[in-house]
Tab-separated table of C-alpha atoms and ligand atoms in Angstrom:
chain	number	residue	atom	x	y	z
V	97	UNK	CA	29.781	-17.690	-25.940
V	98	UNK	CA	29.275	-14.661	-24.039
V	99	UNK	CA	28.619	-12.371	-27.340
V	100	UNK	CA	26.027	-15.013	-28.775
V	101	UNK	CA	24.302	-14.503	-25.917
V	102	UNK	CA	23.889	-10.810	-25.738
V	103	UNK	CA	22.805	-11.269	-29.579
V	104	UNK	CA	19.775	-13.886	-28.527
V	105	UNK	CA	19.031	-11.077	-25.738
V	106	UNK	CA	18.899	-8.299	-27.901
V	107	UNK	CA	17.153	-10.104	-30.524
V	108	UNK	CA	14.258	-11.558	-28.059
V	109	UNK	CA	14.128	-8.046	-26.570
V	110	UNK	CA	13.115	-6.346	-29.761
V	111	UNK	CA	10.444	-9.055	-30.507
V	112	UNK	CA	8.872	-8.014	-26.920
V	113	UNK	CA	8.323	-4.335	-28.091
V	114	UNK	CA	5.238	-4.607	-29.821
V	115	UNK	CA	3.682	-1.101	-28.748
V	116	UNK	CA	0.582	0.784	-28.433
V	117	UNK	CA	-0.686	2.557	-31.634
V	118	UNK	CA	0.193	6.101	-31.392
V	119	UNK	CA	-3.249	6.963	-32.339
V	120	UNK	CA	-4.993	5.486	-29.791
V	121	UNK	CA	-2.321	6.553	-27.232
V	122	UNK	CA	-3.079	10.533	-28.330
V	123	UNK	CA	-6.825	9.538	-28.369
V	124	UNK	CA	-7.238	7.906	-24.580
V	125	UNK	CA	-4.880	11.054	-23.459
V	126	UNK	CA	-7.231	13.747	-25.078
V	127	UNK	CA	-10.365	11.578	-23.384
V	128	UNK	CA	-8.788	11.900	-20.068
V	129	UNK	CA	-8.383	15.677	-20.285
V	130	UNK	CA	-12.195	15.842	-21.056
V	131	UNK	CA	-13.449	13.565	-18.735
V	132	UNK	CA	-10.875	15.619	-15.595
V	133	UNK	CA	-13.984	17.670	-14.464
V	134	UNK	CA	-15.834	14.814	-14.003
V	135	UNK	CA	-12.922	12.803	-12.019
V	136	UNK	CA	-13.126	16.030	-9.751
V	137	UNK	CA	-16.194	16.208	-9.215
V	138	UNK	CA	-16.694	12.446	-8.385
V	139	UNK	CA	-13.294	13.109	-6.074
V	140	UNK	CA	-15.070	16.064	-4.944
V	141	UNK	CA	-18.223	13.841	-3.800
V	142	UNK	CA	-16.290	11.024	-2.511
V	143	UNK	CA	-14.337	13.592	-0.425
V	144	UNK	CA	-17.299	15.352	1.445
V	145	UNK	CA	-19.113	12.102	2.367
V	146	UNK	CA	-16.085	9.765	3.329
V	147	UNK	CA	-16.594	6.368	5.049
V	148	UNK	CA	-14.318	4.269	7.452
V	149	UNK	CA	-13.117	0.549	6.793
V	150	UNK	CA	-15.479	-1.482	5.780
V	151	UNK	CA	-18.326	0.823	5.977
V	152	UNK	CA	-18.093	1.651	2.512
V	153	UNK	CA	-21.456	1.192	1.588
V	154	UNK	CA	-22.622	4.340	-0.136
V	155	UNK	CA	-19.200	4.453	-1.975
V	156	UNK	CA	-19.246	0.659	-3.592
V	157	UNK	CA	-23.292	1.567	-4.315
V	158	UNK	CA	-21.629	5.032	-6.363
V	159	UNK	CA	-19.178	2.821	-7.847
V	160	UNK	CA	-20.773	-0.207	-8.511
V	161	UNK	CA	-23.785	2.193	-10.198
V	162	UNK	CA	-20.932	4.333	-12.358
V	163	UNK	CA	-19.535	0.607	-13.698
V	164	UNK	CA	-23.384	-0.855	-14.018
V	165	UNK	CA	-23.809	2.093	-16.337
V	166	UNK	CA	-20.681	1.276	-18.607
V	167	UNK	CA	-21.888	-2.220	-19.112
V	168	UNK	CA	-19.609	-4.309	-17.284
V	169	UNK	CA	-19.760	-7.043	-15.248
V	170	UNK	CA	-20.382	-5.979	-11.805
V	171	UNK	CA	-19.810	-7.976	-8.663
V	172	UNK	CA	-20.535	-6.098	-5.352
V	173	UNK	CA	-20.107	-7.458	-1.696
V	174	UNK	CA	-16.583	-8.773	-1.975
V	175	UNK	CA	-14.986	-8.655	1.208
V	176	UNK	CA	-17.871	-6.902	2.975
V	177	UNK	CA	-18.035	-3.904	0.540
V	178	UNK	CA	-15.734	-4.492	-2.181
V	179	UNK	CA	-16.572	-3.868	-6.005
V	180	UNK	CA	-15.342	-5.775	-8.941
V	181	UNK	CA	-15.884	-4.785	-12.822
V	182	UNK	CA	-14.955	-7.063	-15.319
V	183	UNK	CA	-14.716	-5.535	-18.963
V	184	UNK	CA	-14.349	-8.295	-21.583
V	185	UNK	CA	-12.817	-7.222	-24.894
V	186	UNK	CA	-13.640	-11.050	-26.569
V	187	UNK	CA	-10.335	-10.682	-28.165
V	188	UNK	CA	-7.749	-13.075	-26.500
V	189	UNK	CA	-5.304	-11.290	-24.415
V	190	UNK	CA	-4.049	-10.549	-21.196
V	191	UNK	CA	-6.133	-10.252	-17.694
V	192	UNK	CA	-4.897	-7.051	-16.257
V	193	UNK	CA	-6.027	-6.048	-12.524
V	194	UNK	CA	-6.088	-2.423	-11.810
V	195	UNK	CA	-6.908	-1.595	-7.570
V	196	UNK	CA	-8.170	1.712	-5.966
V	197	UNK	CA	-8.663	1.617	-2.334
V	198	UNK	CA	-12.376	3.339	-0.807
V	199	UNK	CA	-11.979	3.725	3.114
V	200	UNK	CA	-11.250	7.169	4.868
V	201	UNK	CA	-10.146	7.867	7.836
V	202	UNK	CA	-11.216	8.696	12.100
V	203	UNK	CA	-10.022	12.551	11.332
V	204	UNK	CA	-11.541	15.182	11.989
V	205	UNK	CA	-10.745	17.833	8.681
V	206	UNK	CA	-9.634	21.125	9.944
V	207	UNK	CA	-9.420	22.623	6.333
V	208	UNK	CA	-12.103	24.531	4.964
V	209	UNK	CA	-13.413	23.805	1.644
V	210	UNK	CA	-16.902	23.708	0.283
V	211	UNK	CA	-16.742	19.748	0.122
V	212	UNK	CA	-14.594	19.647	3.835
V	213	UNK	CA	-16.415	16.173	5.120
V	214	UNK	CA	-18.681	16.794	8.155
V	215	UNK	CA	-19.072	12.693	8.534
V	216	UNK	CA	-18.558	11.623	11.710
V	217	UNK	CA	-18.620	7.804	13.303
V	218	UNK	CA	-17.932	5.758	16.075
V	219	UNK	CA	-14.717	4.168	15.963
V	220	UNK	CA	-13.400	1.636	18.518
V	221	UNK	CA	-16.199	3.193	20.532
V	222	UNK	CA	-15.297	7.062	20.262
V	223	UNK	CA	-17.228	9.289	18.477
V	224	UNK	CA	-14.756	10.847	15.880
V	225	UNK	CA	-14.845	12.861	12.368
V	226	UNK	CA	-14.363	10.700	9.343
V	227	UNK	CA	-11.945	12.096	6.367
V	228	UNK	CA	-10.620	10.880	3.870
V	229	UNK	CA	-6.989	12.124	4.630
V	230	UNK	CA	-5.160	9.973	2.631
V	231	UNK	CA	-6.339	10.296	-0.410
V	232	UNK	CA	-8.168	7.542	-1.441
V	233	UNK	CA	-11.141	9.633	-2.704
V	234	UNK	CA	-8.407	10.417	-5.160
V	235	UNK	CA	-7.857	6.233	-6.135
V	236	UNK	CA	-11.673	5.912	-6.796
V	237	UNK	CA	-12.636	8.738	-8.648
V	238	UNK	CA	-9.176	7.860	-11.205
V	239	UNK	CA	-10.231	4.102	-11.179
V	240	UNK	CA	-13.985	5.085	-12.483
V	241	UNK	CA	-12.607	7.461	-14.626
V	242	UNK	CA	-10.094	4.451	-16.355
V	243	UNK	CA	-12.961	2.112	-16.489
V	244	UNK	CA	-14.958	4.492	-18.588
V	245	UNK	CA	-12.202	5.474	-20.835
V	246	UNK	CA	-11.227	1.524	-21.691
V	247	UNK	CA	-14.445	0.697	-21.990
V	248	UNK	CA	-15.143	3.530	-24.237
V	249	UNK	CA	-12.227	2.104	-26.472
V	250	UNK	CA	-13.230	-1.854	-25.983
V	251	UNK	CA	-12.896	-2.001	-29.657
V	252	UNK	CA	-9.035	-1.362	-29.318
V	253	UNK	CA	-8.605	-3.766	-26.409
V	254	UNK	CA	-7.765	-7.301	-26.208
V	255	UNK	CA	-7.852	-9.556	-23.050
V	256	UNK	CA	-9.546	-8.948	-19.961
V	257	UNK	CA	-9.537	-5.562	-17.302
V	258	UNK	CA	-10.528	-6.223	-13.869
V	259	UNK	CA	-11.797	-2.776	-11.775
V	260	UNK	CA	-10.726	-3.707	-8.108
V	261	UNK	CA	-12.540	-1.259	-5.888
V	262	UNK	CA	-11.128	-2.382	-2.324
V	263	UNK	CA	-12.420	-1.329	0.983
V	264	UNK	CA	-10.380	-1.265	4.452
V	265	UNK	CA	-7.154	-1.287	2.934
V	266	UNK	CA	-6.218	1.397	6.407
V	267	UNK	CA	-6.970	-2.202	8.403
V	268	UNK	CA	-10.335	-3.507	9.800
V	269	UNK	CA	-12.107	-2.283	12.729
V	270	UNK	CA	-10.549	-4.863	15.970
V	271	UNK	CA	-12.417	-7.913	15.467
V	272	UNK	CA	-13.024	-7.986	11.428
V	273	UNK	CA	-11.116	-9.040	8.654
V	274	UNK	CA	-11.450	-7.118	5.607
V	275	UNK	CA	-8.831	-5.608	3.200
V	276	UNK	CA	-6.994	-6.987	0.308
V	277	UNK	CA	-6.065	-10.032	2.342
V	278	UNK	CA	-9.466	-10.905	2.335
V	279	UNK	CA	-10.523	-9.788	-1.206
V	280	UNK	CA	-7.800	-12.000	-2.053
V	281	UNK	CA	-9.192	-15.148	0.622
V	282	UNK	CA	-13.082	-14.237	-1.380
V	283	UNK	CA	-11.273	-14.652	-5.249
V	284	UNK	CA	-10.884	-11.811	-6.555
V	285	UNK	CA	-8.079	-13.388	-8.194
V	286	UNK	CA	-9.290	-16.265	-9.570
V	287	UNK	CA	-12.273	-16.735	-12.325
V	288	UNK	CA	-10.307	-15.156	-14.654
V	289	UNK	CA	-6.889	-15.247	-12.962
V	290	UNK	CA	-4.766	-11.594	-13.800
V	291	UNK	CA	-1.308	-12.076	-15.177
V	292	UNK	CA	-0.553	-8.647	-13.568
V	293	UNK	CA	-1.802	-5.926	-10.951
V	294	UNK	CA	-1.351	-2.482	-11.132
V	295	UNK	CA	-2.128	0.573	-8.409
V	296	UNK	CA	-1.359	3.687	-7.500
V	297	UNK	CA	-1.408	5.903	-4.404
V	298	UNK	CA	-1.299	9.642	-4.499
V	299	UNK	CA	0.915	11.811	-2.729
V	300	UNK	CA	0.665	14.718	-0.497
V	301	UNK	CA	4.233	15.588	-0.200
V	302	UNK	CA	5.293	14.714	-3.819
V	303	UNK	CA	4.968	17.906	-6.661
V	304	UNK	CA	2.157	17.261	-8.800
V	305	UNK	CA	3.043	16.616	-11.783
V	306	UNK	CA	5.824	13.787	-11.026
V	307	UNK	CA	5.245	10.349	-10.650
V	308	UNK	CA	7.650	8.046	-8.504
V	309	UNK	CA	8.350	4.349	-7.949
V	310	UNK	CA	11.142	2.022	-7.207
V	311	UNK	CA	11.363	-2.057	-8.420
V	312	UNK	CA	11.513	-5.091	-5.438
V	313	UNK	CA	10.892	-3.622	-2.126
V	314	UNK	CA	8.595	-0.099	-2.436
V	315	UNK	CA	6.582	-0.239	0.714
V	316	UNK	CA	7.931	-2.125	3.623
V	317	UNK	CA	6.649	-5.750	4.874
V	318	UNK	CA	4.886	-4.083	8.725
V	319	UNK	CA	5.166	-7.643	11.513
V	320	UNK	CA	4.306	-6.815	15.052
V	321	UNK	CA	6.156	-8.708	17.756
V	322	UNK	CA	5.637	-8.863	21.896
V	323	UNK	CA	7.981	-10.639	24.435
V	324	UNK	CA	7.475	-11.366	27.848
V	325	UNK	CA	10.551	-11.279	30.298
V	326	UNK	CA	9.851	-13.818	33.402
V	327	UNK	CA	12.237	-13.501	36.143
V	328	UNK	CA	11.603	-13.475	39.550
V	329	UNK	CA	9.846	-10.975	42.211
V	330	UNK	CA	11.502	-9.816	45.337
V	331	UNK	CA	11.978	-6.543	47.622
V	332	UNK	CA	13.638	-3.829	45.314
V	333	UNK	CA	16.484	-3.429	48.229
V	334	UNK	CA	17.625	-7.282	47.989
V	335	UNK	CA	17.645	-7.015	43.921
V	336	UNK	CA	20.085	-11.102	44.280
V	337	UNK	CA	16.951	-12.189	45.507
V	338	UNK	CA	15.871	-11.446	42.242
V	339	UNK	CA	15.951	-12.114	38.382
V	340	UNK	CA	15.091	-8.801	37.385
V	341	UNK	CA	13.046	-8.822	34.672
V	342	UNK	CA	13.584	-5.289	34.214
V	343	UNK	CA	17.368	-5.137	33.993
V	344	UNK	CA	16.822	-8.285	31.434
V	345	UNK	CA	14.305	-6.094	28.984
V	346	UNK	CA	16.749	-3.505	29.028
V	347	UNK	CA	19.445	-6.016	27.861
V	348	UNK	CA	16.835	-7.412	24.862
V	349	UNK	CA	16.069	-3.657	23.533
V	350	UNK	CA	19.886	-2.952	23.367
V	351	UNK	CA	20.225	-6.887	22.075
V	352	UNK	CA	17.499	-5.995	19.410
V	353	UNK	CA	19.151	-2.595	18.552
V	354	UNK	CA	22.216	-4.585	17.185
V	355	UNK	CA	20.089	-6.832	15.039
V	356	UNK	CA	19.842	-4.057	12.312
V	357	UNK	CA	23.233	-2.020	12.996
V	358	UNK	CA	25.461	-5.275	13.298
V	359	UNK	CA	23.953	-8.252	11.589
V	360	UNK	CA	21.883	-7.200	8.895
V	361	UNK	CA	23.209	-6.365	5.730
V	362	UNK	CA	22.503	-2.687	5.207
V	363	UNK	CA	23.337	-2.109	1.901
V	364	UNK	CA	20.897	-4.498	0.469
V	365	UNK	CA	17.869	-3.486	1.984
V	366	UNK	CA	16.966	-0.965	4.820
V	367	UNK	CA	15.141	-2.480	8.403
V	368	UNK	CA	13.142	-1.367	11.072
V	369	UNK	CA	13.071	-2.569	14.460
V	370	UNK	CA	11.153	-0.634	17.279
V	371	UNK	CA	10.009	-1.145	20.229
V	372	UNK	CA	6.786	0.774	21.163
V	373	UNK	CA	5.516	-0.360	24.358
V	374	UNK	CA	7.014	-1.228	27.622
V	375	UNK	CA	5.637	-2.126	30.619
V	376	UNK	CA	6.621	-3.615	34.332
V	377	UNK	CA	6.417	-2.882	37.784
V	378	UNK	CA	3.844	-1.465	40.055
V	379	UNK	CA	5.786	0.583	42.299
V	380	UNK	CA	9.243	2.291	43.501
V	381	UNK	CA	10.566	-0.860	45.430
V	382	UNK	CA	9.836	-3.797	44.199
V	383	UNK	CA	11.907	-5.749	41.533
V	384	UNK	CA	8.559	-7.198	39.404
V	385	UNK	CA	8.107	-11.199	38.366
V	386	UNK	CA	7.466	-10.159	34.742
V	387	UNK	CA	8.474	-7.050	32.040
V	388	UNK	CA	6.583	-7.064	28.632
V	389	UNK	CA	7.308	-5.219	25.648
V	390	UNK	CA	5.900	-4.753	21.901
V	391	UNK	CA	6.811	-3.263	18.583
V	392	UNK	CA	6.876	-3.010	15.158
V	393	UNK	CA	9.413	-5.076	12.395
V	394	UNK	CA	9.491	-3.350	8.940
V	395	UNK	CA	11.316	-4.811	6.091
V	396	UNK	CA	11.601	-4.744	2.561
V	397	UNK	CA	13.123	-8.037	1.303
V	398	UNK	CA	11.019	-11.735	2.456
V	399	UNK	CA	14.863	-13.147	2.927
V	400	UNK	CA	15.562	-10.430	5.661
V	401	UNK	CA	12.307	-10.371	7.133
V	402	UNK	CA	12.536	-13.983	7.953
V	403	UNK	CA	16.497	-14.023	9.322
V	404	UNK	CA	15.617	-11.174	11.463
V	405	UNK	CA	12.628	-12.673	13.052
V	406	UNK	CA	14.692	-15.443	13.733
V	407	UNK	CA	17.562	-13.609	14.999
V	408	UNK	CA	15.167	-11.550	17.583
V	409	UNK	CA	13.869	-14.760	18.554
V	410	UNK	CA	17.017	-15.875	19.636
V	411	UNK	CA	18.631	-12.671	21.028
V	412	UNK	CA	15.821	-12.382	23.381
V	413	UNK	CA	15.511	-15.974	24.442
V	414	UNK	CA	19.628	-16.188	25.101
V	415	UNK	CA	19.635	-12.904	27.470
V	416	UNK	CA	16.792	-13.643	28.910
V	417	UNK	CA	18.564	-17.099	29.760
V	418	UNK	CA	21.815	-15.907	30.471
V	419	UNK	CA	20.030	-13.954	33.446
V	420	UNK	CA	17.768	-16.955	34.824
V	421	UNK	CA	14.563	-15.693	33.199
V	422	UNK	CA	13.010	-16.534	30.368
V	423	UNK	CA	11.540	-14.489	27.505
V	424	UNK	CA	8.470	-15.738	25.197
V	425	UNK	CA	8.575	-14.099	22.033
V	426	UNK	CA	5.422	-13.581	19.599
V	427	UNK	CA	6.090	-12.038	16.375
V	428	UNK	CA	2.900	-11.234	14.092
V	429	UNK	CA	3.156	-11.136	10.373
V	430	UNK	CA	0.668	-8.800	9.564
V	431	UNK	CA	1.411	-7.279	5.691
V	432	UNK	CA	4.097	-8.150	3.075
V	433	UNK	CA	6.604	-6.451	1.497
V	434	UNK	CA	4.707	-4.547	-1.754
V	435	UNK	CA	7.351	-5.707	-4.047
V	436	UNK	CA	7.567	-4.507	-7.020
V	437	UNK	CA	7.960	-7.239	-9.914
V	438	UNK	CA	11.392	-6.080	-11.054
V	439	UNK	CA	11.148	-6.754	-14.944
V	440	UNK	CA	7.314	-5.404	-14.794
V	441	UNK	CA	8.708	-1.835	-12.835
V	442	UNK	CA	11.120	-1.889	-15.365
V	443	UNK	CA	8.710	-2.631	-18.652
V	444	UNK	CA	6.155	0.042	-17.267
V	445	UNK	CA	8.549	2.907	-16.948
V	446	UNK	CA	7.936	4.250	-20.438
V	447	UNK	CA	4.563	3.696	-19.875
V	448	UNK	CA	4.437	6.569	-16.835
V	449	UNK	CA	7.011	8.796	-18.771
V	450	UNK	CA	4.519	8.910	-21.646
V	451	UNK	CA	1.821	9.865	-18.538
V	452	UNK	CA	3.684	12.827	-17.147
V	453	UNK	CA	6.784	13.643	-19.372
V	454	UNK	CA	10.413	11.842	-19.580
V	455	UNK	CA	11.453	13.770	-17.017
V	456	UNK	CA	8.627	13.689	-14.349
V	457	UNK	CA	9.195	9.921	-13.391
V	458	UNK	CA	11.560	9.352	-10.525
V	459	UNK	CA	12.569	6.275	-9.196
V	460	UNK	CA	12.690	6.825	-5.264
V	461	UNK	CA	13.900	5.254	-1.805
V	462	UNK	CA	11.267	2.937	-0.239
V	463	UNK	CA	9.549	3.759	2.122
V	464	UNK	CA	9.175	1.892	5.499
V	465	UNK	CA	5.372	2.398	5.829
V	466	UNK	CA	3.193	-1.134	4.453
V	467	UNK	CA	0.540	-1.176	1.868
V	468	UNK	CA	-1.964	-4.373	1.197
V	469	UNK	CA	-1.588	-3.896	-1.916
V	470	UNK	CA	1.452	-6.471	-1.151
V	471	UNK	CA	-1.183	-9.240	-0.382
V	472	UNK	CA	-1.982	-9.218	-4.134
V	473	UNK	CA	1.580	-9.034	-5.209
V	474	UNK	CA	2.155	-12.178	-3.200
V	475	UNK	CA	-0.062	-13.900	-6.011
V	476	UNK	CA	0.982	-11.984	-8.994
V	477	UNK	CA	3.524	-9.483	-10.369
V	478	UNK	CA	1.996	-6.501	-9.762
V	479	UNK	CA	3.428	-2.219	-9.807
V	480	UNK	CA	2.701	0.280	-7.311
V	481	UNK	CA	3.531	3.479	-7.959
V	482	UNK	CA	3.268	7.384	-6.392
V	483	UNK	CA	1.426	10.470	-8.034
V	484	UNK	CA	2.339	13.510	-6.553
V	485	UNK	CA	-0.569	15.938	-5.588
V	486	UNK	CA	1.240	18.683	-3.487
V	487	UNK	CA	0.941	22.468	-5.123
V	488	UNK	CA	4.425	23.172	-6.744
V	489	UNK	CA	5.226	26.310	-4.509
V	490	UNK	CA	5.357	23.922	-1.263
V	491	UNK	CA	7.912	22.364	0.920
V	492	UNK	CA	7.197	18.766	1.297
V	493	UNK	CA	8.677	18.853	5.065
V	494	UNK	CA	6.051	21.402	5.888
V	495	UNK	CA	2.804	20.486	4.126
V	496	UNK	CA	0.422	18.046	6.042
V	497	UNK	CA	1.687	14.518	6.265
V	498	UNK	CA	-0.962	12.231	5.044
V	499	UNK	CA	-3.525	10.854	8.035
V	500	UNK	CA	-3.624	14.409	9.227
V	501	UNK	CA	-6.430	16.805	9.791
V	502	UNK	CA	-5.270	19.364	7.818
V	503	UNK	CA	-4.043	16.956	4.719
V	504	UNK	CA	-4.860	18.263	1.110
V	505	UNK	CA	-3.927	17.127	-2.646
V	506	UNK	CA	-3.589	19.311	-5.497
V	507	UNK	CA	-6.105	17.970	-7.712
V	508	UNK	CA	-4.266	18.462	-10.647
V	509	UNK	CA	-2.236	15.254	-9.816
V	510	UNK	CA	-5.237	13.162	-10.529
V	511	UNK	CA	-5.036	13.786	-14.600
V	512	UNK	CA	-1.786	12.524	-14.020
V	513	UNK	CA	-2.488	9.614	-11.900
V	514	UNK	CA	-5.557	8.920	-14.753
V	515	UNK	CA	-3.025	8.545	-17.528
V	516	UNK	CA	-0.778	6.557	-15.855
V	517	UNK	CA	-3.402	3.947	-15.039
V	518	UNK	CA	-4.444	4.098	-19.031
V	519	UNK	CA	-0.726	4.053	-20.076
V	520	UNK	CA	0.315	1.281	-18.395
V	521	UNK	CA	-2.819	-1.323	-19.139
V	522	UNK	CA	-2.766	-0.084	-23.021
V	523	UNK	CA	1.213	-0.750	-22.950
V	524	UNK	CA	0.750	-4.111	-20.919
V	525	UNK	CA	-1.962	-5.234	-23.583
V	526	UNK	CA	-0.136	-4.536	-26.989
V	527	UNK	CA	3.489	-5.617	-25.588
V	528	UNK	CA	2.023	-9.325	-25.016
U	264	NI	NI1	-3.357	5.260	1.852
């Protein structure tokens, strides 16, 4: 029984591997090598005149023109600035999404290039530079670059390519939405539905040259939570007069510690609990009525995001209790876990190696920062992956983090990124 079944494996898995014609492989990867200069320069442009979430304006009108002038189907406005192009082979086939994020930054860049950005804005009401300092400059430039190139070879293609330019994916300013929660809220997956999303997000601290991923859990799911400790006020010398809410927090941040060192299961997935903020108390001696405190949750599998939510919920309640107070607990989901579609990472592999060489692609740890790229992944498989950008003679513990002033790429990663966006949607079209 067992043996019959490997065979009907093996058998359906060889009737999966249709590929892409080496031709027209060699052909899109010679096209991206020509069309490099122009990906800089675009990156170049984007760079020096950067624009904060959603205040993308003059980025989705340089976009929106560059896929206007390829022919395609543009749809602009999406989400406040978001940019859609739809290029239609009129052969059936797949609908393949491909995402670049647009917004920059409140840095102000310390490095000094000729296209350094001088923008500056006002951002939750202080004046501050604008930069884009985590590369998405990179993302768009690559994204108009792979809607030229398939479009050039529409003749090849079959199915459907959607160009997802998406603005605030850093987070809205307070009070706005925007983001791929709400690109995904406006339809940009529907009318045609994708079977599958791609994207890709450069790195400042990987060598250029290499690409990395990992399948399920990449990017961690990012919840914010608050609790409020009630107990009671009185003198700070008669403290059983009191239910110290003080004494109680301190019990619930220990409590809380516990929930990822004692009753999580470590070896499936890794978790995050801290606690950012405290505050109580006004002054040296008195015990106050109330404590509150707030932090962050990151996970990176939906099962453990859910029994630890539950599981702070109930270690704060109980010691709060057991003391005579009472604790109110708010958690926030704010982004999902970017999970990688497991049989997608695993199809698309081949598809990067071909991109930057067998021995270039690395599958990784995740990594306990959040991405909204996860928000379309909730609605369809989807793969995110990492191109590395840092010079090759650099430590990665010492070169600027990404978000800093001083954060650069080495622009040879983009080529790299470029083909890996044209691998993989080639390799997704002629495997179906
Ligand atoms: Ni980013």
């Amino acid at each position: 029984m067992r043996y019959a079944i490997v065979a009907v494996l093996l058998i359906s898995n060889l009737s999966l591997h249709a590929q892409t014609p080496t031709k027209l492989q060699t052909k899109i990867d010679q096209q991206a090598t020509s069309l490099e200069p122009k990906v800089i320069e675009w990156r170049r442009h984007f760079h020096q005149y950067p624009e904060l979430s959603n205040r993308e304006v003059k980025t989705a009108q340089k976009v929106a023109d560059h896929l206007k002038s390829l022919g395609l189907e543009v749809q602009t406005g999406i989400a406040h600035t978001g940019v859609v192009g739809v290029l239609r082979t009129g052969k059936p086939g797949p609908v393949i999404a491909l995402r670049a994020d647009m917004d920059a930054l409140p840095v102000t860049e310390r490095n000094s290039l000729p296209f350094a950005s001088k923008e500056t804005a006002v951002f939750n009401g202080q004046e501050t530079g604008v930069m884009h300092a985590c590369g998405h400059d990179t993302h768009v430039a690559i994204l108009m670059a792979t809607a030229e190139i398939l479009t050039k070879n529409r003749a090849d293609l079959k199915g459907t390519i959607k160009f997802i330019f998406q603005p605030a994916e850093e987070g809205a300013p307070a009070g706005e939405e925007g983001g791929a929660e709400l690109m995904v809220r406006q339809g940009v997956l529907e009318n045609p539905k994708p079977d599958v999303i791609f994207g890709m997000h450069i790195s400042s601290i990987t060598p250029v040259g290499l690409i990395t991923y990992r399948p399920a859990g990449t990017m961690a799911a990012s919840d914010w939570f608050s609790i409020k400790v009630k107990g009671r006020q009185s003198h700070g010398a008669y403290p059983w007069m009191s239910v110290d809410p003080i004494v109680v927090s301190a019990q619930i941040i220990t409590g809380l510690q516990t929930i990822v060192s004692r009753q999580t299961e470590l070896t499936k997935e890794a978790a995050v609990i801290t606690v950012g903020r405290i505050q109580a108390g006004i002054r040296e001696n008195i015990i106050p009525e109330e404590a509150f405190m707030a932090g962050t949750i990151r996970t990176l599998d939906e099962d453990m995001q859910e029994k630890i939510h539950e599981k702070m919920r109930l270690t704060a309640t109980k010691i709060a209790e057991s003391a005579g107070a009472t604790a109110e607990v708010n958690i926030e989901k704010r982004t999902p876990v970017t999970y990688n579609d497991p049989a997608l990472t695993e199809k698309m592999v081949n598809s990067l190696q071909r991109a930057a060489g067998s021995d270039k692609v690395i599958r990784v740890n995740a990594v306990t920062g959040a991405e909204d790229f996860a928000f379309y992944q909730k609605k369809i498989p989807g793969f995110f992956f990492f191109v590395g950008a840092m010079p090759p003679d650099q430590d990665p513990g010492k070169v600027p983090a990404h978000h800093t002033p001083n954060f650069m790429i080495d622009e040879r990663g983009m080529l790299t990124g470029l083909k890996a966006m044209l691998n993989v949607t080639l390799d997704y079209i002629y495997a179906k």
